[in-house]
């Protein structure tokens, strides 16, 4: 395989950019992710690629729940606040306000929309695990244009 072509082709996939909220023991954590998509209407299923050597993956495996926060175009700072590993920077929320609903996963007050999932399957074949979640609750704070990965100028893929 032509490695450069593989990279270019895979980077042709278009993505949103989301803050995925997790429960870690009695605490909460969150990480920014673009490898996320809906995969079924009924039941409503969502797939997320989750890096296996992260605190978030440990939390997802143990708690079997996660939340997804859909950010608004322009909310780059909010996305950037959750890129760094909890193990390096400690609590990432700082002044960022959140609450919890059905699963105890963090929901960011400033996000446009949110939904929460119960994990129904995990496939650990790659360096990121394929986590499949069934949507069990959702909410709308306000309507708007969702943030995309392209808008940030970053790449995660290839
Ligand atoms: C642009 C960008 C996109 C990312 N997308 C993902 C993703 O889809 N899945 C993932 O597991 N990590 C992704 N990451 C990396 C996580 O945000 C990062 O591993 C985070 O530190 C994990 O947090 P934790 O260690 O507190 O669990 C991305 C990073 C960047 C810079």
mmCIF file of C-alpha atoms and ligand atoms in Angstrom:
data_model
loop_
_atom_site.group_PDB
_atom_site.id
_atom_site.type_symbol
_atom_site.label_atom_id
_atom_site.label_comp_id
_atom_site.label_asym_id
_atom_site.label_seq_id
_atom_site.Cartn_x
_atom_site.Cartn_y
_atom_site.Cartn_z
ATOM 1 C CA UNK A 1 0.000 0.000 0.000
ATOM 2 C CA UNK A 2 1.124 3.547 -0.756
ATOM 3 C CA UNK A 3 1.414 4.991 2.788
ATOM 4 C CA UNK A 4 1.105 8.596 1.640
ATOM 5 C CA UNK A 5 -2.019 7.794 -0.385
ATOM 6 C CA UNK A 6 -3.512 5.969 2.612
ATOM 7 C CA UNK A 7 -2.883 9.013 4.809
ATOM 8 C CA UNK A 8 -4.295 11.464 2.269
ATOM 9 C CA UNK A 9 -7.326 9.286 1.550
ATOM 10 C CA UNK A 10 -8.157 8.698 5.218
ATOM 11 C CA UNK A 11 -7.749 12.407 5.920
ATOM 12 C CA UNK A 12 -10.446 12.949 3.297
ATOM 13 C CA UNK A 13 -13.018 11.686 5.786
ATOM 14 C CA UNK A 14 -14.878 14.718 7.161
ATOM 15 C CA UNK A 15 -15.529 14.971 10.899
ATOM 16 C CA UNK A 16 -17.222 16.923 13.635
ATOM 17 C CA UNK A 17 -15.392 17.591 16.903
ATOM 18 C CA UNK A 18 -16.981 16.608 20.200
ATOM 19 C CA UNK A 19 -16.263 16.524 23.919
ATOM 20 C CA UNK A 20 -16.901 12.997 25.166
ATOM 21 C CA UNK A 21 -17.695 12.902 28.889
ATOM 22 C CA UNK A 22 -16.721 9.918 30.994
ATOM 23 C CA UNK A 23 -17.101 8.677 34.545
ATOM 24 C CA UNK A 24 -13.904 7.630 36.274
ATOM 25 C CA UNK A 25 -14.711 6.032 39.614
ATOM 26 C CA UNK A 26 -16.711 8.674 41.521
ATOM 27 C CA UNK A 27 -15.213 11.458 39.408
ATOM 28 C CA UNK A 28 -15.821 12.770 35.893
ATOM 29 C CA UNK A 29 -13.425 13.312 32.999
ATOM 30 C CA UNK A 30 -13.768 14.268 29.337
ATOM 31 C CA UNK A 31 -11.728 14.139 26.136
ATOM 32 C CA UNK A 32 -12.056 15.736 22.722
ATOM 33 C CA UNK A 33 -12.770 13.328 19.861
ATOM 34 C CA UNK A 34 -13.538 13.398 16.155
ATOM 35 C CA UNK A 35 -13.814 9.635 15.522
ATOM 36 C CA UNK A 36 -17.529 9.537 16.254
ATOM 37 C CA UNK A 37 -20.575 8.651 14.157
ATOM 38 C CA UNK A 38 -24.151 7.364 14.391
ATOM 39 C CA UNK A 39 -24.424 3.757 13.169
ATOM 40 C CA UNK A 40 -28.109 2.796 13.681
ATOM 41 C CA UNK A 41 -31.576 4.420 13.951
ATOM 42 C CA UNK A 42 -33.260 1.667 15.933
ATOM 43 C CA UNK A 43 -31.902 1.254 18.463
ATOM 44 C CA UNK A 44 -30.048 4.590 18.158
ATOM 45 C CA UNK A 45 -26.373 3.586 18.186
ATOM 46 C CA UNK A 46 -23.217 5.694 18.107
ATOM 47 C CA UNK A 47 -19.640 4.461 17.523
ATOM 48 C CA UNK A 48 -16.585 6.196 18.990
ATOM 49 C CA UNK A 49 -12.898 5.358 18.476
ATOM 50 C CA UNK A 50 -11.342 5.674 21.942
ATOM 51 C CA UNK A 51 -7.572 5.650 22.530
ATOM 52 C CA UNK A 52 -6.875 2.606 24.657
ATOM 53 C CA UNK A 53 -4.111 4.004 26.908
ATOM 54 C CA UNK A 54 -6.240 6.833 28.294
ATOM 55 C CA UNK A 55 -8.013 7.457 31.581
ATOM 56 C CA UNK A 56 -11.198 7.959 29.581
ATOM 57 C CA UNK A 57 -11.070 4.466 28.100
ATOM 58 C CA UNK A 58 -10.514 2.964 31.562
ATOM 59 C CA UNK A 59 -13.548 4.922 32.748
ATOM 60 C CA UNK A 60 -15.725 3.871 29.813
ATOM 61 C CA UNK A 61 -14.813 0.206 30.289
ATOM 62 C CA UNK A 62 -15.612 0.332 33.976
ATOM 63 C CA UNK A 63 -18.703 2.561 34.041
ATOM 64 C CA UNK A 64 -20.148 1.369 30.689
ATOM 65 C CA UNK A 65 -21.499 4.885 29.989
ATOM 66 C CA UNK A 66 -20.401 8.100 28.269
ATOM 67 C CA UNK A 67 -21.844 11.419 27.122
ATOM 68 C CA UNK A 68 -21.284 13.322 23.887
ATOM 69 C CA UNK A 69 -21.281 17.128 23.854
ATOM 70 C CA UNK A 70 -21.837 18.740 20.451
ATOM 71 C CA UNK A 71 -19.890 22.007 20.392
ATOM 72 C CA UNK A 72 -20.792 25.103 18.396
ATOM 73 C CA UNK A 73 -18.753 26.535 15.526
ATOM 74 C CA UNK A 74 -16.288 28.965 17.149
ATOM 75 C CA UNK A 75 -15.940 26.966 20.399
ATOM 76 C CA UNK A 76 -12.342 25.958 19.661
ATOM 77 C CA UNK A 77 -11.229 26.875 23.183
ATOM 78 C CA UNK A 78 -13.719 24.449 24.689
ATOM 79 C CA UNK A 79 -12.474 21.680 22.379
ATOM 80 C CA UNK A 80 -8.831 22.470 23.175
ATOM 81 C CA UNK A 81 -9.484 22.306 26.941
ATOM 82 C CA UNK A 82 -10.020 18.540 26.721
ATOM 83 C CA UNK A 83 -7.213 17.388 24.387
ATOM 84 C CA UNK A 84 -4.630 16.920 27.128
ATOM 85 C CA UNK A 85 -4.545 13.699 29.184
ATOM 86 C CA UNK A 86 -5.973 13.793 32.691
ATOM 87 C CA UNK A 87 -2.847 11.933 33.848
ATOM 88 C CA UNK A 88 -0.701 14.929 32.783
ATOM 89 C CA UNK A 89 -2.858 17.978 33.538
ATOM 90 C CA UNK A 90 -5.244 16.810 36.273
ATOM 91 C CA UNK A 91 -8.871 17.991 36.325
ATOM 92 C CA UNK A 92 -9.593 19.560 32.926
ATOM 93 C CA UNK A 93 -12.866 21.280 33.766
ATOM 94 C CA UNK A 94 -11.517 24.285 35.702
ATOM 95 C CA UNK A 95 -14.184 26.996 35.238
ATOM 96 C CA UNK A 96 -16.045 25.003 32.597
ATOM 97 C CA UNK A 97 -19.530 24.355 33.967
ATOM 98 C CA UNK A 98 -21.181 20.963 33.658
ATOM 99 C CA UNK A 99 -24.022 18.937 35.126
ATOM 100 C CA UNK A 100 -25.113 15.316 34.990
ATOM 101 C CA UNK A 101 -28.380 13.669 33.881
ATOM 102 C CA UNK A 102 -29.185 9.966 33.361
ATOM 103 C CA UNK A 103 -25.785 8.255 33.412
ATOM 104 C CA UNK A 104 -23.670 10.585 35.583
ATOM 105 C CA UNK A 105 -21.433 11.522 32.645
ATOM 106 C CA UNK A 106 -20.588 15.248 32.401
ATOM 107 C CA UNK A 107 -22.742 17.492 30.197
ATOM 108 C CA UNK A 108 -21.191 20.855 29.311
ATOM 109 C CA UNK A 109 -23.558 23.784 29.879
ATOM 110 C CA UNK A 110 -22.094 25.666 26.900
ATOM 111 C CA UNK A 111 -22.472 22.823 24.377
ATOM 112 C CA UNK A 112 -25.236 23.074 21.757
ATOM 113 C CA UNK A 113 -26.593 19.550 22.220
ATOM 114 C CA UNK A 114 -25.803 16.477 24.265
ATOM 115 C CA UNK A 115 -26.635 12.816 24.356
ATOM 116 C CA UNK A 116 -25.731 10.017 26.697
ATOM 117 C CA UNK A 117 -24.987 6.405 25.892
ATOM 118 C CA UNK A 118 -24.857 3.042 27.573
ATOM 119 C CA UNK A 119 -22.004 0.967 26.167
ATOM 120 C CA UNK A 120 -23.317 -2.107 24.322
ATOM 121 C CA UNK A 121 -20.078 -3.338 22.740
ATOM 122 C CA UNK A 122 -16.311 -2.716 22.776
ATOM 123 C CA UNK A 123 -13.916 -4.008 20.111
ATOM 124 C CA UNK A 124 -10.259 -3.611 21.139
ATOM 125 C CA UNK A 125 -8.599 -4.654 17.878
ATOM 126 C CA UNK A 126 -6.759 -1.371 17.132
ATOM 127 C CA UNK A 127 -4.759 1.181 19.134
ATOM 128 C CA UNK A 128 -8.148 2.831 19.602
ATOM 129 C CA UNK A 129 -11.079 0.712 20.745
ATOM 130 C CA UNK A 130 -14.356 0.814 18.843
ATOM 131 C CA UNK A 131 -16.899 1.679 21.518
ATOM 132 C CA UNK A 132 -20.534 1.224 20.542
ATOM 133 C CA UNK A 133 -23.075 3.087 22.652
ATOM 134 C CA UNK A 134 -26.873 3.077 22.686
ATOM 135 C CA UNK A 135 -28.302 6.571 23.119
ATOM 136 C CA UNK A 136 -30.428 6.617 26.301
ATOM 137 C CA UNK A 137 -30.942 10.355 26.884
ATOM 138 C CA UNK A 138 -30.429 13.617 24.966
ATOM 139 C CA UNK A 139 -30.957 17.356 25.277
ATOM 140 C CA UNK A 140 -30.778 20.667 23.405
ATOM 141 C CA UNK A 141 -29.390 23.827 25.053
ATOM 142 C CA UNK A 142 -29.785 25.969 21.935
ATOM 143 C CA UNK A 143 -29.636 25.437 18.188
ATOM 144 C CA UNK A 144 -26.617 26.415 16.103
ATOM 145 C CA UNK A 145 -23.923 25.349 13.659
ATOM 146 C CA UNK A 146 -21.830 22.452 15.049
ATOM 147 C CA UNK A 147 -18.017 22.693 15.278
ATOM 148 C CA UNK A 148 -16.095 20.688 12.677
ATOM 149 C CA UNK A 149 -12.540 19.327 12.819
ATOM 150 C CA UNK A 150 -11.735 21.265 9.632
ATOM 151 C CA UNK A 151 -12.537 24.569 11.358
ATOM 152 C CA UNK A 152 -9.802 23.916 13.961
ATOM 153 C CA UNK A 153 -7.121 23.281 11.322
ATOM 154 C CA UNK A 154 -6.155 20.067 13.161
ATOM 155 C CA UNK A 155 -5.983 16.503 11.861
ATOM 156 C CA UNK A 156 -6.532 13.262 13.752
ATOM 157 C CA UNK A 157 -6.512 10.428 11.260
ATOM 158 C CA UNK A 158 -4.506 8.999 8.413
HETATM 159 C C1 LIG B 1 -7.725 16.834 16.802
HETATM 160 C C2 LIG B 1 -7.747 15.718 17.808
HETATM 161 C C3 LIG B 1 -8.734 14.746 17.738
HETATM 162 C C4 LIG B 1 -8.777 13.681 18.629
HETATM 163 N N1 LIG B 1 -9.719 12.710 18.470
HETATM 164 C C5 LIG B 1 -9.694 11.643 19.295
HETATM 165 C C6 LIG B 1 -10.620 10.575 19.124
HETATM 166 O O1 LIG B 1 -11.460 10.566 18.225
HETATM 167 N N2 LIG B 1 -10.555 9.547 19.999
HETATM 168 C C7 LIG B 1 -9.644 9.504 21.031
HETATM 169 O O2 LIG B 1 -9.648 8.548 21.799
HETATM 170 N N3 LIG B 1 -8.766 10.500 21.214
HETATM 171 C C8 LIG B 1 -8.780 11.557 20.379
HETATM 172 N N4 LIG B 1 -7.889 12.566 20.576
HETATM 173 C C9 LIG B 1 -6.926 12.451 21.675
HETATM 174 C C10 LIG B 1 -7.585 12.710 23.047
HETATM 175 O O3 LIG B 1 -8.219 13.964 23.071
HETATM 176 C C11 LIG B 1 -6.481 12.595 24.104
HETATM 177 O O4 LIG B 1 -5.931 11.292 24.070
HETATM 178 C C12 LIG B 1 -6.950 12.920 25.521
HETATM 179 O O5 LIG B 1 -5.824 13.388 26.208
HETATM 180 C C13 LIG B 1 -7.508 11.755 26.320
HETATM 181 O O6 LIG B 1 -7.852 12.239 27.595
HETATM 182 P P1 LIG B 1 -7.689 11.383 28.950
HETATM 183 O O7 LIG B 1 -6.265 10.866 28.979
HETATM 184 O O8 LIG B 1 -7.943 12.381 30.048
HETATM 185 O O9 LIG B 1 -8.685 10.288 28.910
HETATM 186 C C14 LIG B 1 -7.830 13.626 19.673
HETATM 187 C C15 LIG B 1 -6.840 14.605 19.790
HETATM 188 C C16 LIG B 1 -6.779 15.641 18.867
HETATM 189 C C17 LIG B 1 -5.691 16.672 18.985
#
